[in-house]
Coordinates of N, CA and C in Angstrom, one line a residue:
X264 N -79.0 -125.6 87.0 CA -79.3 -125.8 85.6 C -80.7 -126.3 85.4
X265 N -81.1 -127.1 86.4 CA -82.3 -127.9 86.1 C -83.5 -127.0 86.0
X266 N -83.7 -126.1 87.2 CA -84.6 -124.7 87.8 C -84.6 -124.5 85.7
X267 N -84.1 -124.2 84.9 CA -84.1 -123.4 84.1 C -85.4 -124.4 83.2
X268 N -85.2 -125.7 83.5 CA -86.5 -126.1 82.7 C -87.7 -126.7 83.0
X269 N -87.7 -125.9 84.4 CA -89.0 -126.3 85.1 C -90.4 -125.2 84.7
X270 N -90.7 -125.4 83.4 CA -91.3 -124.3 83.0 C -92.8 -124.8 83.4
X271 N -94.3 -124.0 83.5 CA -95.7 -124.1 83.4 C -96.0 -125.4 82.4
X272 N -96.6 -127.1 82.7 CA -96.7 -127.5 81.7 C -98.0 -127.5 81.0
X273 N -97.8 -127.2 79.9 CA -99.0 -127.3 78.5 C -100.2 -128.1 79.0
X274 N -99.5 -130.0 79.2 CA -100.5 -130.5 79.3 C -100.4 -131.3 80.9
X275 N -101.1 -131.5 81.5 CA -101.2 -131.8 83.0 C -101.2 -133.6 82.8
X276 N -101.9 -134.2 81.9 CA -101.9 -135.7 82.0 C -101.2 -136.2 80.3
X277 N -100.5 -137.8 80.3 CA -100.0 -137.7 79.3 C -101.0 -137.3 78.1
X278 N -102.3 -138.5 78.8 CA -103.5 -138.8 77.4 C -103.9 -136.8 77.4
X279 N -103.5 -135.6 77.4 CA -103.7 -134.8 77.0 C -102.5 -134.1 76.1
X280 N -101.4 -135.2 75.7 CA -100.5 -134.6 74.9 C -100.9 -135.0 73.7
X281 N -100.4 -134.0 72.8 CA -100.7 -134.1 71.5 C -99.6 -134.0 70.0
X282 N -98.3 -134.5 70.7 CA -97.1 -134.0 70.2 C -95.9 -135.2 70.6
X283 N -95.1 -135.6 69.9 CA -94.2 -136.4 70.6 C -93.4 -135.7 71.6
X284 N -93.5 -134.0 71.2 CA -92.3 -133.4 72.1 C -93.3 -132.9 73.0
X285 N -94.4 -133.0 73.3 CA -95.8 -133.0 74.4 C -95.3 -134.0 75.2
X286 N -94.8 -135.4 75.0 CA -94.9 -136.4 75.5 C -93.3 -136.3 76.6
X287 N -92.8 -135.9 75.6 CA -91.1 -136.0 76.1 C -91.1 -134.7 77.2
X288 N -91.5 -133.1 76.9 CA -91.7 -132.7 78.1 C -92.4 -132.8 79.2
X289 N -93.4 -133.4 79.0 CA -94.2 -134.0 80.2 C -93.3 -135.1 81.0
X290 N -93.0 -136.1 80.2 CA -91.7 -136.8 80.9 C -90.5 -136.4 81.9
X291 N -90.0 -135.3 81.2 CA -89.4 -134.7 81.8 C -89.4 -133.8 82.4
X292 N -90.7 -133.2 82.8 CA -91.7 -132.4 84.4 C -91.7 -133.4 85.6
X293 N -92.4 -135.0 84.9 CA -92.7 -135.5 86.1 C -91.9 -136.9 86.5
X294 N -91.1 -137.1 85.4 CA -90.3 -138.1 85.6 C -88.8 -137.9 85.2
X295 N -88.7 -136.6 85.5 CA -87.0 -136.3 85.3 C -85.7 -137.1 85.1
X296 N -85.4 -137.8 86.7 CA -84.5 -138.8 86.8 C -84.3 -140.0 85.9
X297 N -85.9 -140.4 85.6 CA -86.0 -141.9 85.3 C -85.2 -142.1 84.1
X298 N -85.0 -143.1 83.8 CA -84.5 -143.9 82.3 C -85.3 -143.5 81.4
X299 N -84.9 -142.8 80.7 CA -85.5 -142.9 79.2 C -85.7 -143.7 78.0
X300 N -84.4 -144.0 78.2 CA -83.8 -145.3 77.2 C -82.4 -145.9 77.6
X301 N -82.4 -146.8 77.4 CA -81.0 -147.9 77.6 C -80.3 -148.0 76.7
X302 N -79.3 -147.5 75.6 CA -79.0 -148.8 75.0 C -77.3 -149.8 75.2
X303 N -77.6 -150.8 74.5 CA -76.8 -152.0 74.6 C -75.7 -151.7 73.7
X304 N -74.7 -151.8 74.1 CA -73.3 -151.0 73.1 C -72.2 -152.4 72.7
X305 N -71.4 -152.0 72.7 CA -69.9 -153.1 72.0 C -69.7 -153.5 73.6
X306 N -69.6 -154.8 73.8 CA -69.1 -155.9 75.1 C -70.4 -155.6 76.3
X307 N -71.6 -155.1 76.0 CA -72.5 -155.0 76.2 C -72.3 -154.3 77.7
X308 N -71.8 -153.4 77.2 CA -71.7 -151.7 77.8 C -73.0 -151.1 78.2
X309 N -73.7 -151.0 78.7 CA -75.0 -150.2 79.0 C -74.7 -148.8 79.1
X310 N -75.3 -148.0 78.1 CA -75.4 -146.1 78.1 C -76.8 -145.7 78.1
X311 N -77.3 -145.1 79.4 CA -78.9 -144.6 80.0 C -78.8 -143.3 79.3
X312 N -79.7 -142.9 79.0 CA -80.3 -141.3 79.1 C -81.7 -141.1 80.2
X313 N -81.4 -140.0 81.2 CA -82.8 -139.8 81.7 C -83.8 -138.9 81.0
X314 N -85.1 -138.9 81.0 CA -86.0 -138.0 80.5 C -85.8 -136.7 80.5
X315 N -85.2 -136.2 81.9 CA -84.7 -134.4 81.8 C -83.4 -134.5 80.9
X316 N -82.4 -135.1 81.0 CA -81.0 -135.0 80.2 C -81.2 -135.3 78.6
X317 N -82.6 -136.0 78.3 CA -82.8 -136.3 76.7 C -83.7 -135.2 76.4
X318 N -84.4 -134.9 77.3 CA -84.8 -133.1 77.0 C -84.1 -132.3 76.8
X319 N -83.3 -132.1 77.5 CA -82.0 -130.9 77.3 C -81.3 -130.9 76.3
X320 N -80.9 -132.2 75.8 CA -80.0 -132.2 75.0 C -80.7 -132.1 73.1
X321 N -82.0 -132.4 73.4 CA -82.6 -132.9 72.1 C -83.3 -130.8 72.1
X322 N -83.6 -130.4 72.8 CA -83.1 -128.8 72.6 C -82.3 -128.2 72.5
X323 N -81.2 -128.5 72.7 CA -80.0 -128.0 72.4 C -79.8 -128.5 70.9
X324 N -80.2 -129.6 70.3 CA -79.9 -129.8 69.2 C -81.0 -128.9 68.1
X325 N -82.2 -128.7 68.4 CA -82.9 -127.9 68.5 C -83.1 -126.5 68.0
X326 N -82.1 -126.3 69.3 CA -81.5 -124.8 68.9 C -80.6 -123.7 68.4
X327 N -79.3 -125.2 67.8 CA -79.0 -125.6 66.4 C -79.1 -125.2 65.1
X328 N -80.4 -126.0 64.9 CA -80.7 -126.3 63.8 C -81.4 -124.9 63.9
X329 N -82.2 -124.9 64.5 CA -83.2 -123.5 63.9 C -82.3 -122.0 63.9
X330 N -81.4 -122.1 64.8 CA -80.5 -121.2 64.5 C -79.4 -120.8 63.0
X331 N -79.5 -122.0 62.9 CA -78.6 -122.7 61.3 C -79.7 -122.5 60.3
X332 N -81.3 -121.9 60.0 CA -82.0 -121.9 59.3 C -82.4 -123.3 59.0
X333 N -82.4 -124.3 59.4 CA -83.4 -125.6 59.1 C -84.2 -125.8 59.4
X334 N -85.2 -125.3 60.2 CA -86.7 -125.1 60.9 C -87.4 -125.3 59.5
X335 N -88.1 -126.3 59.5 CA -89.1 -126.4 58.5 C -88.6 -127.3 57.4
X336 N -87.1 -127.8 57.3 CA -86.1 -128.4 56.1 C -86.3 -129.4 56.4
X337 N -86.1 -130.7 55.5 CA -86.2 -131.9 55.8 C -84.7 -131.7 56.4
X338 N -84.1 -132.7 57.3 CA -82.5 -133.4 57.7 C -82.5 -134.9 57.7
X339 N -81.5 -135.1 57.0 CA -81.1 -136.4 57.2 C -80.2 -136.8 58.6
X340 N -80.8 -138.1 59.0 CA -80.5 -138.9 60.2 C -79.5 -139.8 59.6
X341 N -78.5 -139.6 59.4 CA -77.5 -141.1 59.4 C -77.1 -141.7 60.1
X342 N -77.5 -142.1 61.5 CA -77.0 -142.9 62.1 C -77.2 -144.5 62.4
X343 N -76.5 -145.1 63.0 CA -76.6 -145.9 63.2 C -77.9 -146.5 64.3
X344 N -78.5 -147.5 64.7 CA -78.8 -147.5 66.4 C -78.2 -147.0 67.0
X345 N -78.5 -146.0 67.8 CA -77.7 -145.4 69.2 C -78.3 -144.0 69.9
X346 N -78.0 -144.0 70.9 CA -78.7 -142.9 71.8 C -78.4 -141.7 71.0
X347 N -77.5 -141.4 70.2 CA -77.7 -140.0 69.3 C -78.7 -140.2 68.5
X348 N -79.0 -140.9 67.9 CA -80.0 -141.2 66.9 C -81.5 -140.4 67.7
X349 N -81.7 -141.2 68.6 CA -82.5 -140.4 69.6 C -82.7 -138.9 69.6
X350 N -81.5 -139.1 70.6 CA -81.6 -137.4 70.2 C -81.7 -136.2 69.4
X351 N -80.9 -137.1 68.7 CA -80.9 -136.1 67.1 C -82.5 -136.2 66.8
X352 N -83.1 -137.0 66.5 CA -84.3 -137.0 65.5 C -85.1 -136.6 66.7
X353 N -85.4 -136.4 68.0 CA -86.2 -135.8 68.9 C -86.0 -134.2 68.6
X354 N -84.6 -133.6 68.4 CA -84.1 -132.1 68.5 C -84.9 -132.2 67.4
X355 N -84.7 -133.3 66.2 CA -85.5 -132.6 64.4 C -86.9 -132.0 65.1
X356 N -87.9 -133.0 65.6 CA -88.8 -132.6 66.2 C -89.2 -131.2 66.9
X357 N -88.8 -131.3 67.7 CA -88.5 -129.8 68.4 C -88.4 -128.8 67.5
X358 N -87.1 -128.8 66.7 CA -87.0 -127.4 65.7 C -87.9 -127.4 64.9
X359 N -88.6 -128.3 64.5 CA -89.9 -128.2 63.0 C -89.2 -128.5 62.1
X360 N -88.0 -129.3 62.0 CA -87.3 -129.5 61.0 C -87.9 -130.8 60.8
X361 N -87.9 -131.3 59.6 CA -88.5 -133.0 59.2 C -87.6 -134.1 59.2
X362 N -87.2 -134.7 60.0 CA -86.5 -135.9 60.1 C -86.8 -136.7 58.6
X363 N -85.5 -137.1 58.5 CA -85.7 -138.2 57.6 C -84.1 -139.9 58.0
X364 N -84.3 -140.7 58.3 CA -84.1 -141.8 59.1 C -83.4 -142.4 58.2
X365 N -82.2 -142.4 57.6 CA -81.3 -143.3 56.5 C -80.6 -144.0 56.9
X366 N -80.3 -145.2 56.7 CA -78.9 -146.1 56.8 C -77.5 -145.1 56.4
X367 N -77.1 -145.3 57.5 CA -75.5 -144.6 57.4 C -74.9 -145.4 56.0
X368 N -74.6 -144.2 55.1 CA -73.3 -144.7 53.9 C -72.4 -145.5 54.4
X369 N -71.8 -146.8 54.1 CA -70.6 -147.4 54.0 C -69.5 -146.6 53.3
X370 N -68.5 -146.3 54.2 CA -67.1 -145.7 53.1 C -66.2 -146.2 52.1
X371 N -66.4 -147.6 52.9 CA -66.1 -148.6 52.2 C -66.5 -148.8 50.9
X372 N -67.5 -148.5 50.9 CA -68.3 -149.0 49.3 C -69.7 -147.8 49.2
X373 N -68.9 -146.7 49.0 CA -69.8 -145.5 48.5 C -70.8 -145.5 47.3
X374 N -70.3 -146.2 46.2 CA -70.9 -146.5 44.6 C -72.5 -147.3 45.1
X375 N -72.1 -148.2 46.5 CA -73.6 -148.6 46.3 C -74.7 -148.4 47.7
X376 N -73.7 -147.2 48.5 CA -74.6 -147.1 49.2 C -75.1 -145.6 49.0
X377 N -74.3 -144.1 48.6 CA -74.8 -143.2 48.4 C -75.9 -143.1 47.6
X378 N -75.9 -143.9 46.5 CA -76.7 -143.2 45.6 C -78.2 -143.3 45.8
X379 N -78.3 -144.3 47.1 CA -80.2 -144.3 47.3 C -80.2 -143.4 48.4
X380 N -78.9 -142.7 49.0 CA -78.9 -141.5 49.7 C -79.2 -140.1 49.0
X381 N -78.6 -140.0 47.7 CA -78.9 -139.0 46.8 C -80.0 -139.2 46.4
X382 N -80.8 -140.0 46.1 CA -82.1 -140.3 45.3 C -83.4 -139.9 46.7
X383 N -82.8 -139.9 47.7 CA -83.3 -139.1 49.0 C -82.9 -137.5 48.9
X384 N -81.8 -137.2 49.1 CA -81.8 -136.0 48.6 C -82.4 -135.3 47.8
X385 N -82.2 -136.0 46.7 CA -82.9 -135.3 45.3 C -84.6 -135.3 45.7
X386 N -84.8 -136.2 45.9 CA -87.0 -136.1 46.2 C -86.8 -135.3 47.6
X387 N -86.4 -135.4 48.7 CA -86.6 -134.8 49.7 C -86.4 -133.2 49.9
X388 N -85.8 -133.1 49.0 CA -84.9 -131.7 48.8 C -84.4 -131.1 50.5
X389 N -83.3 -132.4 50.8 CA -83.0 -132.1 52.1 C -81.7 -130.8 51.7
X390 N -81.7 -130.3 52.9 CA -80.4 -129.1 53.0 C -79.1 -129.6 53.8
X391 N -79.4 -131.1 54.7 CA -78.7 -130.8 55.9 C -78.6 -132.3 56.0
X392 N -77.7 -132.9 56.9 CA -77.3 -134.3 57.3 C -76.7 -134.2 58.4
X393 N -77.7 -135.3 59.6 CA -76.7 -135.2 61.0 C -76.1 -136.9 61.0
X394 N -74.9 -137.0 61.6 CA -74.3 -138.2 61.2 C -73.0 -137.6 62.9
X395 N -72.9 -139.5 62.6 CA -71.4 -139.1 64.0 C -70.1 -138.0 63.3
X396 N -69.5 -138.4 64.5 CA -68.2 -137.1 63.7 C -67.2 -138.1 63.2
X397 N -67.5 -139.6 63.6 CA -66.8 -140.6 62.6 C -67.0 -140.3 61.0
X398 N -68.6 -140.3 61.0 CA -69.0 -141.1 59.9 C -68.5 -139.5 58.8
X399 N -68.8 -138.6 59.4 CA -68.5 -137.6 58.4 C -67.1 -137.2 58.1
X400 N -66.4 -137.6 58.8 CA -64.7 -137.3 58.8 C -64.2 -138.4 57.7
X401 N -64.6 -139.3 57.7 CA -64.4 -140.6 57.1 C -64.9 -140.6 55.6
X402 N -66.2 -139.7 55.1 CA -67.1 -139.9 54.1 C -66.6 -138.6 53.5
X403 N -66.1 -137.5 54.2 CA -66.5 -136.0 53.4 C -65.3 -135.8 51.9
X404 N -64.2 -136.9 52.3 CA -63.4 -136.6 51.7 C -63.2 -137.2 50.0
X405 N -64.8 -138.4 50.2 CA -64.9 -139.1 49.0 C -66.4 -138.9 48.3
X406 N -66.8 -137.5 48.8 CA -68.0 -137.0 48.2 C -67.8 -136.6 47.0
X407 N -66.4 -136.2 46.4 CA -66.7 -135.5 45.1 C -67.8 -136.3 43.9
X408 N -67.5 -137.5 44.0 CA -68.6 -138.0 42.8 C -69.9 -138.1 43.4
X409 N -70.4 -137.1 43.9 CA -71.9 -137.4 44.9 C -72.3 -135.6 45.2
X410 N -72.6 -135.1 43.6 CA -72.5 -133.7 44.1 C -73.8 -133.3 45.2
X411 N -75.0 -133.9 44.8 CA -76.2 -134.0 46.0 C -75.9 -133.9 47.4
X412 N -75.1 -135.1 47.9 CA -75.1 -135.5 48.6 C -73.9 -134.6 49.5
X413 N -72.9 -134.1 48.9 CA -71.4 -133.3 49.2 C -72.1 -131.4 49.5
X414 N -73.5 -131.8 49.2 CA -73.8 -130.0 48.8 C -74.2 -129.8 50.5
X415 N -74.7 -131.4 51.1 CA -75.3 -131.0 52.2 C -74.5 -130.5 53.4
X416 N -75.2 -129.8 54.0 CA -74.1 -129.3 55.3 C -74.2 -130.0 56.4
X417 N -73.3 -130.3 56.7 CA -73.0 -131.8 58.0 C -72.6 -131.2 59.2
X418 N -73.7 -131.9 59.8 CA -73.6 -131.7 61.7 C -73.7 -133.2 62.3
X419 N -72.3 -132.6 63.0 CA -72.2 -134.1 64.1 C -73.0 -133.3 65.9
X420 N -73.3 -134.1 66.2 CA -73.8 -134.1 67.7 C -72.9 -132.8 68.8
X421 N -71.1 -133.9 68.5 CA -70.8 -133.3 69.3 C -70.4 -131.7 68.8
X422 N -70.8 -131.2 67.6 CA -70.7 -129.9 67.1 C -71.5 -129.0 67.8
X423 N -72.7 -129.3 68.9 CA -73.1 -128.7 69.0 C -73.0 -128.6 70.3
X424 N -73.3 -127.2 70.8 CA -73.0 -126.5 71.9 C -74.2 -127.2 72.8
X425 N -73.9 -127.9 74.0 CA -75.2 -129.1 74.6 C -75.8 -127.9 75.5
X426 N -75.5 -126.4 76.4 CA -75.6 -124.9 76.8 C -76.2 -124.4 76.2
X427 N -76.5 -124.4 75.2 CA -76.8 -123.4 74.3 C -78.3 -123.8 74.0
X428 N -79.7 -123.1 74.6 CA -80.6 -123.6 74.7 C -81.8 -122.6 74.3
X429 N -82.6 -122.4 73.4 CA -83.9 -121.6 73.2 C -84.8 -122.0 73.9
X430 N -85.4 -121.5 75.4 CA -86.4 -121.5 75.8 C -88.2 -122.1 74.8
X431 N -87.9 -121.3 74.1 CA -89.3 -121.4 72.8 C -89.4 -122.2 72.0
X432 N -88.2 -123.0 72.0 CA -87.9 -124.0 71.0 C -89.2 -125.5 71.0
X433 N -89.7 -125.5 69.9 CA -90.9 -126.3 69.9 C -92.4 -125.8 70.3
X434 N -92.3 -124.4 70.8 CA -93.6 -123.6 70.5 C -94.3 -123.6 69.3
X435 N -94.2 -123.8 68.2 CA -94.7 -123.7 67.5 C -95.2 -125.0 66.7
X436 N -94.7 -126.3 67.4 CA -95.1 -127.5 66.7 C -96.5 -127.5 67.2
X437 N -97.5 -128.7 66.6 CA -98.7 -129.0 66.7 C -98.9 -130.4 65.8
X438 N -100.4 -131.2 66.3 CA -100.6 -132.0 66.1 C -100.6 -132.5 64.5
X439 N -100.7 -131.5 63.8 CA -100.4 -131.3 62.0 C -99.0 -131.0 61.9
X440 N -98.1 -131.0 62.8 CA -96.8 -130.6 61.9 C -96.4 -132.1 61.6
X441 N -95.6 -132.2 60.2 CA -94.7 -133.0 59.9 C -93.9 -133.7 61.0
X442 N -93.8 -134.7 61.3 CA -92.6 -135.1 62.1 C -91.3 -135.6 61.8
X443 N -91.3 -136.9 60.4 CA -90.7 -137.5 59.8 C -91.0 -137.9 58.2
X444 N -89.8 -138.2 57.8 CA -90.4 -139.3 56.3 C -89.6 -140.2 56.4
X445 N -90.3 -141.5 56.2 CA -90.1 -142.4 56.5 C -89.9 -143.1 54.6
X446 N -88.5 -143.4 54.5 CA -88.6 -144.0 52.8 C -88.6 -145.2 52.7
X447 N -89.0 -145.8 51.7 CA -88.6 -147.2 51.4 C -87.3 -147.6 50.8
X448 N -87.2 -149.2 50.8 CA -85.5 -149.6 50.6 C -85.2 -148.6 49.5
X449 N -86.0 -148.7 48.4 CA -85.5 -148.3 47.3 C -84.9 -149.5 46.4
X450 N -84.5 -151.0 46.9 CA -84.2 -152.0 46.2 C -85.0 -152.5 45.0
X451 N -86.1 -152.1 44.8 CA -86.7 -152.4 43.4 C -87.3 -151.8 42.4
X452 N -87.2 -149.8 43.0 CA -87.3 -149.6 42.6 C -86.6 -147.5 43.0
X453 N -86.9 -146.3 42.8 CA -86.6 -145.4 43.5 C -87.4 -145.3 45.0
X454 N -86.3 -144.8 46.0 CA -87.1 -144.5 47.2 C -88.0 -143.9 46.9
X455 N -89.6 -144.0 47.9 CA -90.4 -143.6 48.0 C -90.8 -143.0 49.6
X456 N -91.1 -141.9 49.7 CA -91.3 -141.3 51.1 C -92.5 -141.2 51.4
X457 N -93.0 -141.8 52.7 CA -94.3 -141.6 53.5 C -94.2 -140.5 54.2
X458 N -95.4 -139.7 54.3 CA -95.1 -138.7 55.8 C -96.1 -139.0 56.8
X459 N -95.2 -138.4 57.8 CA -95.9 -139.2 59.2 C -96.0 -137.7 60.2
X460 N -96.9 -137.3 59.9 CA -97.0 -136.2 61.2 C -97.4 -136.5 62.4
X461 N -97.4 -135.5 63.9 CA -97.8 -135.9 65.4 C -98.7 -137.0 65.5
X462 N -100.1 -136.1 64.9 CA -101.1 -137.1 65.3 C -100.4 -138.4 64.4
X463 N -100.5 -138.6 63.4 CA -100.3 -140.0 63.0 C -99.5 -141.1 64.2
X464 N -98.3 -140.5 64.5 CA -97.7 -141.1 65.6 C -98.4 -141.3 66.9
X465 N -99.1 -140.4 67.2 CA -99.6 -140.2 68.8 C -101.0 -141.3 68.5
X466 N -101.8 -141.4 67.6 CA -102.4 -141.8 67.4 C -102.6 -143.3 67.2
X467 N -101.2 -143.9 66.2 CA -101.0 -144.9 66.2 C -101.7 -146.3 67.4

């Protein structure tokens, strides 16, 4: 499986990438195995991803979404901290889809956390929400008063086929593509969204 993503790379040194997903394939050409990220879980559980396995997978998410027509759509990120988060919003990258990074809805108390999710919807004019397969099993059933928010079509992680891989996927990103929108609380007043494209980030 590995042989399949040993492809010609773009850029030879990092300081020649120009792309977060520049950065992450180069990672994963020359530092395959290594740790990519750690994180720290419930009774302080340690779960690694390596550079090639958060490659693979953040393509496969990838090729997903652009298969699902969201190449170019904003998607909502509902997760929590956690290595899907990762992933997911690396795949947004990859497909040219626009990340957008929310606090997961409480189910518990939907009246006050949806609606600065809807007030994201509505300006963002997202199509799409990736979230665990908790959070959506648990939330889908109490969307009716949240027609914005109930219109979106929900993808959990493990929905997606982790095999199922487009070669080309991310060919067409560049240092001007969108990456993310990044909004504010919205506590004082409506969210407001920043955009953050490659360079912005790489440049940082």
């Amino acid at each position: 499986m590995r042989a399949v993503f040993r492809r010609r790379m773009k850029h030879t040194k990092l300081s020649d990438c120009q792309t977060i997903i520049d950065v992450l394939k180069f990672r994963a050409s020359t530092h395959s195995q290594k740790t990519a990220y750690t994180f720290l879980g419930d009774d302080d559980v340690k779960i690694s991803i390596s550079y090639f396995e958060l490659d693979r997978r953040a393509r496969a998410v990838a090729s997903f979404l652009r298969a699902s027509g969201l190449s170019g759509s904003p998607v909502l990120l509902a997760y929590p901290t956690s290595l899907e988060f990762i992933v997911c919003f690396l795949g947004c990258l990859y497909a040219r889809s626009i990340a957008i990074p929310v606090y997961p809805p409480d189910p518990i108390n939907l009246n006050s956390t949806l609606p600065r999710l809807e007030a994201i919807v509505g300006n963002s004019n997202s199509k799409a929400v990736l979230a665990t397969a908790e959070l959506i099993e648990s939330v889908s059933p109490l969307l009716g008063h949240f027609p914005l928010f109930s219109a979106l079509k929900r993808i959990s992680l493990h929905s997606i086929d982790a095999d199922t891989i487009d070669e080309n996927t991310g060919s067409d990103v560049d240092a001007d593509t969108i990456a993310f929108l990044q909004y504010t609380s919205g506590s004082t007043s409506k969210p407001k969204g920043v955009i953050l494209n490659h360079r912005n980030i790489i440049e940082f």
